[in-house]
Coordinates of C-alpha atoms in Angstrom, one line a residue:
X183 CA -12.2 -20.1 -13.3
X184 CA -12.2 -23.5 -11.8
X185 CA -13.3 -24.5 -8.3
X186 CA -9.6 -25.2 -7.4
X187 CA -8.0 -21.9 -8.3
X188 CA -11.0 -19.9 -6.8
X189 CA -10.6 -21.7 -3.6
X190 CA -6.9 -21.0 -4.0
X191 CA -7.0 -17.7 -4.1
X192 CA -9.5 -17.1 -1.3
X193 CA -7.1 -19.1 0.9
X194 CA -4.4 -17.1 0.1
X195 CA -6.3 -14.1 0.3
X196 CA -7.1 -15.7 4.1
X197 CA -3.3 -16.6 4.7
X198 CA -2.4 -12.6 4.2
X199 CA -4.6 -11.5 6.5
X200 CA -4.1 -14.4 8.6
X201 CA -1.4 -12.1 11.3
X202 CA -4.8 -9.5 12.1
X203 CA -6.5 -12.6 13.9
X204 CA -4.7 -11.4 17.0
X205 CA -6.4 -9.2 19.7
X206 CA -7.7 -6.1 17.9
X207 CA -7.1 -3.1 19.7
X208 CA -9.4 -0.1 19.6
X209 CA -9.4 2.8 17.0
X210 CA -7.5 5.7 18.5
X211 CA -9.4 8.7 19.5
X212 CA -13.0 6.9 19.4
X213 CA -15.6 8.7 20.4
X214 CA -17.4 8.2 24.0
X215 CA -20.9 6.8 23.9
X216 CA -19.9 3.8 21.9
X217 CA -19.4 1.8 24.8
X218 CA -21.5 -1.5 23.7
X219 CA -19.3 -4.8 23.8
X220 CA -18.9 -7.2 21.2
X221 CA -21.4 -9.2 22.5
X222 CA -24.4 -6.9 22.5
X223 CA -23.2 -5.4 18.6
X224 CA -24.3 -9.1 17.7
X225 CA -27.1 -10.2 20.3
X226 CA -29.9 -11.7 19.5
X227 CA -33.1 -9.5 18.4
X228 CA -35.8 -9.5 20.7
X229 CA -38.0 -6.8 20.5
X230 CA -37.7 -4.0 17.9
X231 CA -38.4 -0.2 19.0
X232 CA -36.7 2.0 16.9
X233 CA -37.6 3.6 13.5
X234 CA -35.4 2.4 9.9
X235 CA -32.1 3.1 10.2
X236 CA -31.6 3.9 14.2
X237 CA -28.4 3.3 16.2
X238 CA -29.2 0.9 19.0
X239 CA -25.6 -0.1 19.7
X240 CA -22.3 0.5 18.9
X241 CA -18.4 0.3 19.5
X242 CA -15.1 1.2 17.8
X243 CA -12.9 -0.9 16.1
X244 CA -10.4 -1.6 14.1
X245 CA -10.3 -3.2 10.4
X246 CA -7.3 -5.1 9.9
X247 CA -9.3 -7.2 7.1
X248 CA -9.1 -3.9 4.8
X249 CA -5.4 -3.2 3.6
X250 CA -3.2 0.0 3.3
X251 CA -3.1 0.9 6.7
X252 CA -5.4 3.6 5.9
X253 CA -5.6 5.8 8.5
X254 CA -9.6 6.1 9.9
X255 CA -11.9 5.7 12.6
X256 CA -14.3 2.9 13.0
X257 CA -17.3 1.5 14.9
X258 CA -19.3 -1.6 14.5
X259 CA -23.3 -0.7 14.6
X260 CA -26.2 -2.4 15.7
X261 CA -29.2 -0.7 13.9
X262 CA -33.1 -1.1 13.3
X263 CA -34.3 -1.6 9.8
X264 CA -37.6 -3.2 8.6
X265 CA -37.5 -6.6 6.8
X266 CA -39.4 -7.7 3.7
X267 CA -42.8 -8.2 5.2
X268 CA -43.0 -4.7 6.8
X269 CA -41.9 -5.7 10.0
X270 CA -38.7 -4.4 12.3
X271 CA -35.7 -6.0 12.7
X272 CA -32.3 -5.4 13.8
X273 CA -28.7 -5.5 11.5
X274 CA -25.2 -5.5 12.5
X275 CA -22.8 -3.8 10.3
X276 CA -19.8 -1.8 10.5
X277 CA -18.8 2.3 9.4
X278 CA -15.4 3.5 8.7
X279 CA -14.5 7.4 8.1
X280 CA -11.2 8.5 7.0
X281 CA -9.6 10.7 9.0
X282 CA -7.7 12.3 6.5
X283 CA -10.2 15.6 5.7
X284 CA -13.0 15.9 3.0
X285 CA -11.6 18.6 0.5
X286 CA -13.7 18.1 -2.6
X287 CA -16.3 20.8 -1.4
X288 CA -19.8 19.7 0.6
X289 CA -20.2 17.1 3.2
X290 CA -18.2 14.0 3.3
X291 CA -19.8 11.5 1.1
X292 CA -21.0 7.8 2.3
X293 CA -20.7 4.5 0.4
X294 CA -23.2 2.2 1.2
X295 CA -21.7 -1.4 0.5
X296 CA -22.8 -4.9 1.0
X297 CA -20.5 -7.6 0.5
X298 CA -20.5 -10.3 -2.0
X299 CA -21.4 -13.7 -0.4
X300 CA -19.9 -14.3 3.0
X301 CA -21.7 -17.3 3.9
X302 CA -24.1 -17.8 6.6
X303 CA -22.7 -18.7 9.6
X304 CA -22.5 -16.5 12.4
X305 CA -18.7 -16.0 12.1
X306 CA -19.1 -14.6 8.5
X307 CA -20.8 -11.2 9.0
X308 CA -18.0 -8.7 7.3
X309 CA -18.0 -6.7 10.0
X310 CA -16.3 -9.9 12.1
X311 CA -14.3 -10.7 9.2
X312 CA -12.8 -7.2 8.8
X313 CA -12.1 -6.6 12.5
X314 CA -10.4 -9.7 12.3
X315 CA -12.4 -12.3 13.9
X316 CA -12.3 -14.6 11.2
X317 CA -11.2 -14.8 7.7
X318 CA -13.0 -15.9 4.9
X319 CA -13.3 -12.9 2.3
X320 CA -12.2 -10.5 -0.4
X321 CA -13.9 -7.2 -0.2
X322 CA -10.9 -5.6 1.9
X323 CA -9.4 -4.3 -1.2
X324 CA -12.9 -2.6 -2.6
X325 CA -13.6 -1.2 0.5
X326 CA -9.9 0.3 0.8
X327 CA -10.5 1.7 -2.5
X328 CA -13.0 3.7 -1.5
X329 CA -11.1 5.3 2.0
X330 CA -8.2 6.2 0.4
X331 CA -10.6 8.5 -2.3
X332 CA -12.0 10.1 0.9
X333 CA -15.1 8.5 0.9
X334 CA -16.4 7.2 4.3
X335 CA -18.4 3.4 4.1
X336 CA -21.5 2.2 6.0
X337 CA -21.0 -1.5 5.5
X338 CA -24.2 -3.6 6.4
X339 CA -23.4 -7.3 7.4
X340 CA -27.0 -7.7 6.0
X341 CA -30.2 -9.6 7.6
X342 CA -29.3 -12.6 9.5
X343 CA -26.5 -12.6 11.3
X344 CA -27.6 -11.7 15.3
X345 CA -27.4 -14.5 17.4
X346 CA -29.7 -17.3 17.0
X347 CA -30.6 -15.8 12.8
X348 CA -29.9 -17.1 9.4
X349 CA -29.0 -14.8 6.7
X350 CA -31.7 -14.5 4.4
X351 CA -29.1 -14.4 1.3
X352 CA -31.2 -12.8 -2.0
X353 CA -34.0 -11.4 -0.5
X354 CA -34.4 -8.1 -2.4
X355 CA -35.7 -6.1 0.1
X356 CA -34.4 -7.1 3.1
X357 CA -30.9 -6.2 1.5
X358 CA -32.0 -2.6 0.2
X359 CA -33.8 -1.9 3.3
X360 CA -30.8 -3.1 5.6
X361 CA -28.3 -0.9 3.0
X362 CA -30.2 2.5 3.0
X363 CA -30.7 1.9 6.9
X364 CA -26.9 1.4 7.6
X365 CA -26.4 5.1 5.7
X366 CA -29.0 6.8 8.6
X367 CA -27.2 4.9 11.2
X368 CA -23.7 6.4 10.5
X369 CA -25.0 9.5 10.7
X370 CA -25.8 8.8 14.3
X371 CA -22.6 7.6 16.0
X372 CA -21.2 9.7 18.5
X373 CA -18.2 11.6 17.0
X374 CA -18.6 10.4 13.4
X375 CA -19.2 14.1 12.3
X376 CA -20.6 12.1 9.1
X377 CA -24.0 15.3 7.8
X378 CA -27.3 14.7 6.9
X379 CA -26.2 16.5 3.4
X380 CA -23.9 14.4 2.8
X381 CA -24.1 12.9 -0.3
X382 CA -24.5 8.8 -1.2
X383 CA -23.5 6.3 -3.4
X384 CA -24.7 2.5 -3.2
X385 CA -22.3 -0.4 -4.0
X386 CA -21.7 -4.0 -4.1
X387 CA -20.8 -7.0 -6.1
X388 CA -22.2 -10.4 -6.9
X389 CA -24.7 -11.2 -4.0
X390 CA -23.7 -7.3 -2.7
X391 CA -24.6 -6.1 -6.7
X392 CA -27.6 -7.8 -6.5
X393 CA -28.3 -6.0 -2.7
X394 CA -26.9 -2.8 -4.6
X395 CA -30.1 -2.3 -7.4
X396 CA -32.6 -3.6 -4.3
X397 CA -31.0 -0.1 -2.4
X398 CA -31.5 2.0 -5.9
X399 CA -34.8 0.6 -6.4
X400 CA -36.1 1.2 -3.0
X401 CA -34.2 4.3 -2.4
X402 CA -36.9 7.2 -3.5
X403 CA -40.0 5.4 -1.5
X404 CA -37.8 3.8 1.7
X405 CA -35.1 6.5 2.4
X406 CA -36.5 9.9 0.5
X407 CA -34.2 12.1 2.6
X408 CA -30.8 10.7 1.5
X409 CA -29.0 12.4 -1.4
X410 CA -28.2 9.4 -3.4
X411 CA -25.9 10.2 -6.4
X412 CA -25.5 6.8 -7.6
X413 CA -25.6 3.1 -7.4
X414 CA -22.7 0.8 -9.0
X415 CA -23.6 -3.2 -9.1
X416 CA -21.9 -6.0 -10.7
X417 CA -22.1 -10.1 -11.1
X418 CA -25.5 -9.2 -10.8
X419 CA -27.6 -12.3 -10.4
X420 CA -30.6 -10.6 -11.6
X421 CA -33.2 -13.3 -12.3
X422 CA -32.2 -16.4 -9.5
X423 CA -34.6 -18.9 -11.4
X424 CA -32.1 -18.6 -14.2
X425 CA -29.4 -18.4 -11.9
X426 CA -30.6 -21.5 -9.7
X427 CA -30.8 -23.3 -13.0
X428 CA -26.9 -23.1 -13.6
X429 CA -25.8 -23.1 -10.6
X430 CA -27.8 -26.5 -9.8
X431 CA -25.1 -29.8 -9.9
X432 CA -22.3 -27.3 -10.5
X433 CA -18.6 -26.6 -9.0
X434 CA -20.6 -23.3 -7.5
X435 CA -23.9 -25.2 -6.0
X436 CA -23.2 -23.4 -2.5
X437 CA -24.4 -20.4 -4.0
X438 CA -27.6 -22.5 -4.4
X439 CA -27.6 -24.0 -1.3
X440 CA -26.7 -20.6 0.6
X441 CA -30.0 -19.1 -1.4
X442 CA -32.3 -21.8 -0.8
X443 CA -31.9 -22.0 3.1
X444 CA -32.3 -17.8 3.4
X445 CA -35.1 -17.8 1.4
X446 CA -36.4 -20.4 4.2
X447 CA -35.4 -18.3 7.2
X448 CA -37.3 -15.3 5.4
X449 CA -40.4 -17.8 4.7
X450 CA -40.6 -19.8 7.5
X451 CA -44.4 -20.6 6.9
X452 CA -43.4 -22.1 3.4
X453 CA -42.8 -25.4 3.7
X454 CA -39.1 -26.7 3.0
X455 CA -37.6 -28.7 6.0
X456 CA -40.5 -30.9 6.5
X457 CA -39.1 -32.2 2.3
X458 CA -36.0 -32.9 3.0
X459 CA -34.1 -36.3 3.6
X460 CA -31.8 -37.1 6.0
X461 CA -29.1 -35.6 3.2
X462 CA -31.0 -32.1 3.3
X463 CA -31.3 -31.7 6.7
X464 CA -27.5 -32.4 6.5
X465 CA -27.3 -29.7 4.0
X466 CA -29.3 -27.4 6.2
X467 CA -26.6 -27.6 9.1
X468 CA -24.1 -27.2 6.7
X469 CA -25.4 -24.1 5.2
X470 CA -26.0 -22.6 8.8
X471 CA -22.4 -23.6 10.3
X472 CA -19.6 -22.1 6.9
X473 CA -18.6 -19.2 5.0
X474 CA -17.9 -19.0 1.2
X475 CA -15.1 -21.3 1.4
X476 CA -16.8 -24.0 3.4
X477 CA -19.7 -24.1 1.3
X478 CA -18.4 -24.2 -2.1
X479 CA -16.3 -27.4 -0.7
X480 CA -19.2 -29.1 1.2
X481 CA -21.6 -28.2 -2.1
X482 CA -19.2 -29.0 -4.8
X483 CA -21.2 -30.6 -8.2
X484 CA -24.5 -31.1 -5.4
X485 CA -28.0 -31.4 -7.3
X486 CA -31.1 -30.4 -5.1
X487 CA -33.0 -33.2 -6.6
X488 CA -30.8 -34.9 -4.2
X489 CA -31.7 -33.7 -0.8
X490 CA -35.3 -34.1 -0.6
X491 CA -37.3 -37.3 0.2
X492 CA -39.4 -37.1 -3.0
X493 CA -35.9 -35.8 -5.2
X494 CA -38.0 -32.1 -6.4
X495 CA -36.4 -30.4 -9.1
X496 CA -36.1 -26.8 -8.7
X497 CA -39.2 -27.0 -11.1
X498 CA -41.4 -28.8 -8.6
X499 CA -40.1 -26.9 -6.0
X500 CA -41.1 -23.5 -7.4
X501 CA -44.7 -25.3 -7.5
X502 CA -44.8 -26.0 -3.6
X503 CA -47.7 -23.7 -2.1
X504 CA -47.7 -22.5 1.1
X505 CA -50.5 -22.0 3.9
X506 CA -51.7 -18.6 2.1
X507 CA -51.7 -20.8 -1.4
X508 CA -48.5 -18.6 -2.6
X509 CA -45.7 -21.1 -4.7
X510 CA -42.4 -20.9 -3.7
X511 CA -41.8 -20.1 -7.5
X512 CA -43.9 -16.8 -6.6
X513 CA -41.6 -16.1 -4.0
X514 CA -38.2 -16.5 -6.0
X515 CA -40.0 -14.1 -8.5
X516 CA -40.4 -11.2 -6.7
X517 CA -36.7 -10.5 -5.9
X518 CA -36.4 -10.5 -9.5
X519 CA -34.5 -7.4 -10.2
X520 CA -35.4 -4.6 -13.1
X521 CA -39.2 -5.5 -12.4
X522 CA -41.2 -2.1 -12.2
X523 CA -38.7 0.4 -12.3
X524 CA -38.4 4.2 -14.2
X525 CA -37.6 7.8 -14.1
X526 CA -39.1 10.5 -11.3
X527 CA -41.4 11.3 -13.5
X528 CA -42.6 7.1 -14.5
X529 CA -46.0 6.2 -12.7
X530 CA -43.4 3.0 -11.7
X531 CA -43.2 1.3 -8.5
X532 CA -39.5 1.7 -8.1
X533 CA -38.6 5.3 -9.2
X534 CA -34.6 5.7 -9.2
X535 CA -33.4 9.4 -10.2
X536 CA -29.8 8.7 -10.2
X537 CA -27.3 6.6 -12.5
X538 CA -26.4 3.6 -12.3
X539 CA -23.4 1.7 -12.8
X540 CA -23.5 -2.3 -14.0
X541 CA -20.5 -4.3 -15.3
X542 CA -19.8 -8.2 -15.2
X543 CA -16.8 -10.0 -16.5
X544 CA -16.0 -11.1 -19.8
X545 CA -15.6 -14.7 -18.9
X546 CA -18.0 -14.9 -16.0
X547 CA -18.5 -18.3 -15.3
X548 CA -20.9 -18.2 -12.2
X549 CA -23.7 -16.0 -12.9
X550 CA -25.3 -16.6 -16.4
X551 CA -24.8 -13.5 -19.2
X552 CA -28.2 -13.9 -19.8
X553 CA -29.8 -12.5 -16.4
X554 CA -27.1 -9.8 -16.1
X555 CA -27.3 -8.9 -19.5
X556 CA -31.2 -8.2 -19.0
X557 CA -31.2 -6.6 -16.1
X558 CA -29.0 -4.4 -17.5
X559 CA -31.5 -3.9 -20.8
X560 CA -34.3 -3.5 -18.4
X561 CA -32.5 -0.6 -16.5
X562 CA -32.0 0.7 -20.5
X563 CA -35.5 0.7 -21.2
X564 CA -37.0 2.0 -18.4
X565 CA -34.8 5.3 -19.4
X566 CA -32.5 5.0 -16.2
X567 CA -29.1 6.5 -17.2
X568 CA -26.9 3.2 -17.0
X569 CA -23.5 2.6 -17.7
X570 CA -22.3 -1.2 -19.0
X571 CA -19.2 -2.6 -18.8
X572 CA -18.6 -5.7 -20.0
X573 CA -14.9 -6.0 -21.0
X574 CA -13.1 -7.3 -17.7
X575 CA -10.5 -10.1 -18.9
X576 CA -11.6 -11.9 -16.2
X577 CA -14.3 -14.7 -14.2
X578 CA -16.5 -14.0 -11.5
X579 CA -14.7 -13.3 -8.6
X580 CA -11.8 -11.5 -9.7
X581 CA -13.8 -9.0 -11.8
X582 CA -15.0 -7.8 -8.2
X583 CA -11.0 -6.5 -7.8
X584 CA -10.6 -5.7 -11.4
X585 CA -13.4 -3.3 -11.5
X586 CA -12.9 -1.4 -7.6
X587 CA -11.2 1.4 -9.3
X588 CA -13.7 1.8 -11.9
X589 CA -16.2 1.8 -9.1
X590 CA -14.9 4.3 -7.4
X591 CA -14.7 6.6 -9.7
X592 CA -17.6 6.1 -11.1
X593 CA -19.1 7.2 -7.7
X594 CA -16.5 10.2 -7.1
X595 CA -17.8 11.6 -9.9
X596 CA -21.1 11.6 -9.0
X597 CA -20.2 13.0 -6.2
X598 CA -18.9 15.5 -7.8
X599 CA -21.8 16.2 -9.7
X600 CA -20.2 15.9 -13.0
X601 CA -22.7 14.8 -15.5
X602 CA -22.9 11.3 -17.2
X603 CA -24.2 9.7 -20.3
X604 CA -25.3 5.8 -20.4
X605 CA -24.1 4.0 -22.9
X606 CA -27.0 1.6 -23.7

């Protein structure tokens, strides 16, 4: 898919939705004791108290970014977490529950989803975007999908998006930690009647795919309690050296550009602004202030080569070291996904009990095959039961649409319990 028709169709995707930027009421019958404003759901961090996954803050809203008029009740959250160097932080996000009653037997199940890329300003966290505050996306459908089958969804907006924060896009665990979390924090809201039982499935596409396998892969040594059943995960940009590489001077480079700048807000001591020209720091700004739409525009065909004073490749960047002698290369490598994982019963790092769901499309033109494809044959021979889908007639983004139903049931049936066989 060119440039111009993706842009095209997320513009259009804006225009429909365009009529919900009006003020949003509240969701009838909300619960008391979500009494935060808008203001403190997105304030800026200061100090961090409470334990992974706490509710520090949250209101009810309505979702005019998802479609269907599906009848539910909704809150934005504020929640703790704990970010990729052990420490705590604080997430916004968003949880929707039908209200149409759980009749499938047990506890109402929870999705866990992270978006595909949103961009990093401030005005792109989904849970803005869906209560209409600004509109720059295309998961409305996917997460519709999933209300009308019953299930309720704790949507993170992921790390980076509280006042004065940059979103630290493809760092692995900050999005698995900040996805598991947003599942204890729905449990919490005044009202939500969402039980510790219940059971979960993990989803996302694209950036949210690759945020998806961080959740499974942290899921048995970060969140032990919750009853995940599965995780589903596609566009999956597995391996971002690989990714970087393609992505580098082409119509997609934002993707690039949004990576490089997160990975700096999660590094800070790594150095990266004191290299760029007067073009980069440009860049920066850029990267801070627009959503996907912006940035794809502002970062069409861009090479990095071009936006620091000695012109690094991505090469020479990955051989920067920092103050603790780490390369930034070393960095980019460990949110390399597939590393270290196996069964309950593997002596691996990252134990994941569960299947697991991965699919791309058949003319993907953003993400290479090759780092989807092996993350996939990694999941394969670590003896995880995955299921692969490949056969989506269509490019990057609207595979994500194509493959929401799929998705869905994939996850109802766990759910369900019914067994599964991979297919590698």
């Amino acid at each position: 898919m060119r440039l111009r028709t993706l842009l095209t169709t997320v513009a259009a995707g804006a225009a429909l939705l365009a009529p919900a930027l009006v003020a949003v009421p509240a969701a009838a019958g909300a619960p008391a004791g979500c009494t935060a404003s808008d203001a403190e759901i997105y304030a800026a961090q200061g100090a961090v108290t409470g334990a992974p996954g706490e509710l520090l803050a949250c209101r009810p809203t309505a979702l005019p970014g998802v479609p269907h008029n599906i009848k539910m009740k909704a809150w934005k959250v504020r929640y703790a977490s704990t970010d990729h160097k052990g420490a705590k932080n604080v997430i916004s996000g968003f949880v929707a529950v039908p209200e149409a009653p759980w009749t499938k037997g047990g506890s109402r199940p929870v999705v866990a989803f992270n978006p595909g890329t949103s961009g990093s300003g401030l005005q792109c966290a989904l849970s803005k975007q869906m209560s209409g505050q600004y509109v720059d996306h295309y998961e409305g459908p996917n997460i519709a999908e999933f209300l009308k089958a019953g299930f309720a969804v704790a949507a993170t907006d992921g790390v980076g998006y509280l006042d004065g924060q940059v979103h630290t896009y493809m760092v692995g665990a900050n999005a698995g930690h900040a996805l598991l979390d947003v599942v204890r924090t729905a449990r919490q809201i005044p009202g939500g009647d969402l039980k510790p039982d219940g059971k979960v499935g993990i989803a996302g596409y694209s950036e949210g795919g690759a945020a998806s396998l961080w959740g499974a892969q942290l899921a048995a040594s970060y969140a032990p309690e919750l009853n995940v059943a599965g995780a589903a995960a596609g566009g999956v940009p597995g391996d971002l050296k690989i990714t970087a590489k393609q992505l580098n001077g082409s119509l997609f480079a934002g993707f690039l550009a949004d990576a490089l700048v997160g990975l700096n807000a999660a590094y800070p001591e790594m150095p990266f602004t004191e290299l760029m020209n007067a073009k980069g720091e440009q860049a920066i700004k850029d990267v801070k202030s627009h959503c996907l739409y912006g940035t794809l525009a502002v970062f069409l065909g861009a090479k990095v080569e071009d936006f620091s004073k000695d012109k690094l490749t991505l090469d020479q960047l990955y051989a920067v070291r920092g103050p603790n002698g780490v390369t930034w290369g070393e960095i980019i490598d460990r949110q390399k996904l597939g590393v270290g994982i196996g069964t309950p019963a593997s002596g691996a790092r990252y134990k994941i009990g569960f299947p697991v769901f991965q699919y791309r499309g058949f003319f993907e033109e953003i993400i290479p095959h090759e780092t989807e494809d092996a993350t996939r044959a990694a999941y394969c021979k670590a003896g995880i039961t995955t299921q692969w889908n490949m056969s989506y007639p269509a490019e990057h983004l609207s595979t994500d649409w194509l493959a929401a139903g799929d998705v869905t049931k994939f996850l109802g049936e766990r759910f369900e319990g019914k067994p599964t066989k991979g297919n590698c």
